[in-house]
Short mmCIF file of C-alpha atoms in Angstrom, two decimals:
data_model
loop_
_atom_site.label_atom_id
_atom_site.label_comp_id
_atom_site.label_asym_id
_atom_site.label_seq_id
_atom_site.Cartn_x
_atom_site.Cartn_y
_atom_site.Cartn_z
CA MET R 6 172.30 54.71 70.60
CA ALA R 7 169.38 56.51 68.81
CA ALA R 8 166.58 54.40 67.61
CA ASN R 9 165.88 56.45 64.44
CA ALA R 10 166.89 59.56 62.60
CA GLU R 11 164.22 61.66 64.49
CA HIS R 12 165.48 60.32 67.80
CA GLU R 13 169.09 61.16 66.84
CA ARG R 14 168.02 64.70 65.86
CA PHE R 15 166.33 65.11 69.22
CA LEU R 16 169.40 63.80 71.11
CA THR R 17 171.71 66.10 69.35
CA LEU R 18 169.59 69.23 69.88
CA PHE R 19 168.73 68.11 73.50
CA GLN R 20 172.52 67.85 74.36
CA ARG R 21 172.98 71.30 72.84
CA MET R 22 170.24 72.59 75.19
CA VAL R 23 171.92 70.76 78.13
CA ASP R 24 175.20 72.26 77.32
CA HIS R 25 173.53 75.61 77.07
CA THR R 26 171.89 75.20 80.45
CA ASP R 27 175.31 74.38 82.02
CA ALA R 28 176.63 77.61 80.42
CA TRP R 29 173.68 79.68 81.93
CA ILE R 30 174.41 78.16 85.36
CA ALA R 31 178.10 78.99 85.15
CA LYS R 32 177.26 82.61 84.15
CA THR R 33 174.99 83.21 86.92
CA PRO R 34 176.53 85.03 89.89
CA ALA R 35 175.78 83.11 93.00
CA ASP R 36 173.87 85.98 94.66
CA LYS R 37 171.51 85.84 91.72
CA LEU R 38 170.47 82.26 91.92
CA ASP R 39 167.72 82.98 94.38
CA TRP R 40 167.12 86.65 93.28
CA VAL R 41 163.62 87.46 92.07
CA PRO R 42 163.71 90.67 89.80
CA ILE R 43 159.89 91.20 90.16
CA GLN R 44 157.46 89.57 92.42
CA THR R 45 153.72 89.92 91.29
CA ASP R 46 150.75 87.48 91.19
CA ALA R 47 151.57 87.01 87.52
CA MET R 48 155.12 85.76 88.14
CA ARG R 49 154.19 82.12 88.64
CA PHE R 50 154.26 78.81 86.47
CA GLY R 51 151.09 76.87 87.25
CA ASP R 52 149.93 76.07 90.63
CA ARG R 53 153.14 74.60 91.88
CA VAL R 54 155.88 77.21 91.27
CA SER R 55 154.98 80.54 92.80
CA ARG R 56 158.42 82.03 93.43
CA VAL R 57 160.43 82.01 90.35
CA THR R 58 164.11 82.10 90.64
CA ILE R 59 166.95 81.01 88.37
CA LYS R 60 167.79 78.28 90.79
CA GLY R 61 164.10 77.30 91.05
CA LEU R 62 163.76 77.27 87.29
CA ILE R 63 166.77 75.05 86.75
CA ALA R 64 165.69 72.64 89.48
CA HIS R 65 162.10 72.68 87.92
CA ILE R 66 163.58 71.74 84.53
CA VAL R 67 165.93 69.03 85.86
CA VAL R 68 163.63 67.44 88.43
CA GLY R 69 160.82 67.23 85.80
CA GLU R 70 162.99 65.69 83.21
CA ASP R 71 164.50 63.22 85.78
CA HIS R 72 160.97 62.09 86.62
CA TRP R 73 160.12 61.71 82.83
CA ALA R 74 163.49 59.85 82.25
CA HIS R 75 162.58 57.40 84.87
CA ALA R 76 158.94 57.04 83.95
CA LEU R 77 158.96 56.72 80.14
CA PRO R 78 160.95 53.42 79.69
CA ASP R 79 158.36 51.38 81.51
CA ILE R 80 155.19 53.46 81.24
CA ALA R 81 152.24 51.37 79.71
CA ASP R 82 151.10 52.26 76.25
CA GLY R 83 148.27 54.87 76.68
CA ALA R 84 148.84 55.65 80.29
CA VAL R 85 148.68 58.93 81.84
CA MET R 86 152.07 60.35 82.66
CA PRO R 87 152.09 61.20 86.31
CA ILE R 88 152.89 64.81 87.33
CA PRO R 89 156.32 65.07 89.03
CA GLN R 90 155.98 65.07 92.74
CA TYR R 91 158.33 66.38 95.42
CA SER R 92 161.39 64.27 95.19
CA ALA R 93 164.82 63.56 97.01
CA LEU R 94 166.43 65.28 93.97
CA GLN R 95 164.70 68.63 94.89
CA ASP R 96 166.08 68.18 98.62
CA GLU R 97 169.55 67.66 96.96
CA PHE R 98 169.27 70.82 94.85
CA ALA R 99 168.26 72.91 97.93
CA LYS R 100 171.25 71.50 100.00
CA GLY R 101 173.95 70.49 97.64
CA ASP R 102 176.32 71.83 95.05
CA PHE R 103 173.70 73.28 92.61
CA GLN R 104 175.93 73.18 89.51
CA GLU R 105 177.40 69.75 90.05
CA ILE R 106 173.89 68.29 90.80
CA ALA R 107 172.39 69.82 87.65
CA HIS R 108 175.38 68.79 85.42
CA ARG R 109 175.33 65.15 86.77
CA THR R 110 171.57 64.82 86.58
CA GLN R 111 171.32 66.25 83.16
CA LYS R 112 174.03 63.51 81.90
CA GLN R 113 171.82 60.88 83.41
CA ILE R 114 168.67 62.21 81.78
CA ALA R 115 170.32 62.51 78.33
CA ALA R 116 171.53 58.95 78.76
CA ALA R 117 168.09 57.72 79.70
CA PHE R 118 166.43 59.48 76.67
CA ALA R 119 169.12 57.95 74.55
CA GLY R 120 168.57 54.63 75.80
CA LEU R 121 164.78 54.49 74.67
CA SER R 122 164.13 51.86 72.09
CA GLN R 123 161.94 52.22 68.96
CA SER R 124 159.14 50.31 70.61
CA GLN R 125 159.33 52.61 73.67
CA LEU R 126 159.27 55.72 71.40
CA ASP R 127 156.35 54.39 69.52
CA LYS R 128 154.17 54.01 72.82
CA HIS R 129 151.60 56.54 73.58
CA VAL R 130 151.36 58.70 76.79
CA VAL R 131 148.77 61.08 78.06
CA TRP R 132 150.14 64.37 79.41
CA ALA R 133 148.17 67.55 80.17
CA GLY R 134 145.21 66.07 78.64
CA ARG R 135 146.81 65.47 75.29
CA ARG R 136 147.91 62.07 73.77
CA TRP R 137 151.48 62.03 72.64
CA THR R 138 153.90 59.29 71.30
CA VAL R 139 156.85 59.04 73.65
CA MET R 140 159.01 60.55 70.79
CA GLY R 141 156.56 63.42 70.64
CA PHE R 142 156.61 63.79 74.35
CA LEU R 143 160.38 64.17 74.17
CA TRP R 144 160.01 67.09 71.77
CA GLY R 145 157.52 68.54 74.44
CA ALA R 146 160.19 68.14 77.11
CA TYR R 147 162.64 69.99 74.92
CA ALA R 148 160.21 72.77 74.35
CA HIS R 149 159.56 72.92 78.13
CA ARG R 150 163.37 73.30 78.65
CA ALA R 151 163.63 75.92 76.02
CA PHE R 152 160.65 77.92 77.45
CA HIS R 153 162.30 78.09 80.82
CA ILE R 154 165.95 78.72 79.44
CA GLY R 155 164.22 81.90 77.90
CA ASN R 156 162.97 82.92 81.30
CA ILE R 157 166.37 82.47 82.69
CA ASP R 158 167.90 84.50 79.95
CA ILE R 159 165.59 87.52 80.80
CA TYR R 160 166.52 87.14 84.55
CA LEU R 161 170.20 87.21 83.79
CA ARG R 162 169.89 90.29 81.49
CA GLN R 163 167.70 92.05 84.20
CA ALA R 164 170.54 91.24 86.73
CA GLY R 165 172.99 93.05 84.21
CA VAL R 166 174.77 89.66 83.28
CA VAL R 167 175.43 89.02 79.64
CA ALA R 168 173.72 85.74 78.93
CA PRO R 169 175.42 83.09 76.79
CA GLU R 170 174.67 83.34 73.14
CA PHE R 171 171.94 80.85 72.24
CA PHE R 172 172.71 80.45 68.64
CA GLU R 173 176.37 80.35 68.97
CA PHE R 174 177.45 76.77 68.23
CA ASN R 175 181.00 75.66 67.59
CA PRO R 176 181.17 71.81 67.37
CA PRO R 177 184.50 70.19 68.21
CA GLN R 178 186.62 69.65 65.14
CA MET R 179 186.84 65.88 64.09
CA ALA R 180 190.52 64.65 63.55
#
């Protein structure tokens, strides 16, 4: 249950992005998951991601959000959010059913974000040298996902795959 109207908006839009991520994964041919269309020194994301693939980007998104989903409920007000470290989930992505793992983990992340109380959302965290409310941090997580979905969109188009339409949204009809 959402703690407030902004939280509800976030949860609705975040779920749309999760659904979109699942659609991207489903559209990606298996032989393109580990494909790199161009490999240059500029094709990296920070110091931790140097070989950028579609599978790697999805794992990066989901593993990071899983870390945040576990850290946010109990983080002390004003604490520095730790950087995600290598986790068992990364091993699982490398060895298991990639699509199932992403889908299952994203459901757990969305549930964790939905379970945050108003007092938890009002706390402050420090991330990347900036002070955020937890609610603000959730919007940052949303932006992080959107940024990398854009990367994946470009990869799919370079692979000759028609990517899912981002702005197409047909909500289920209520009876």
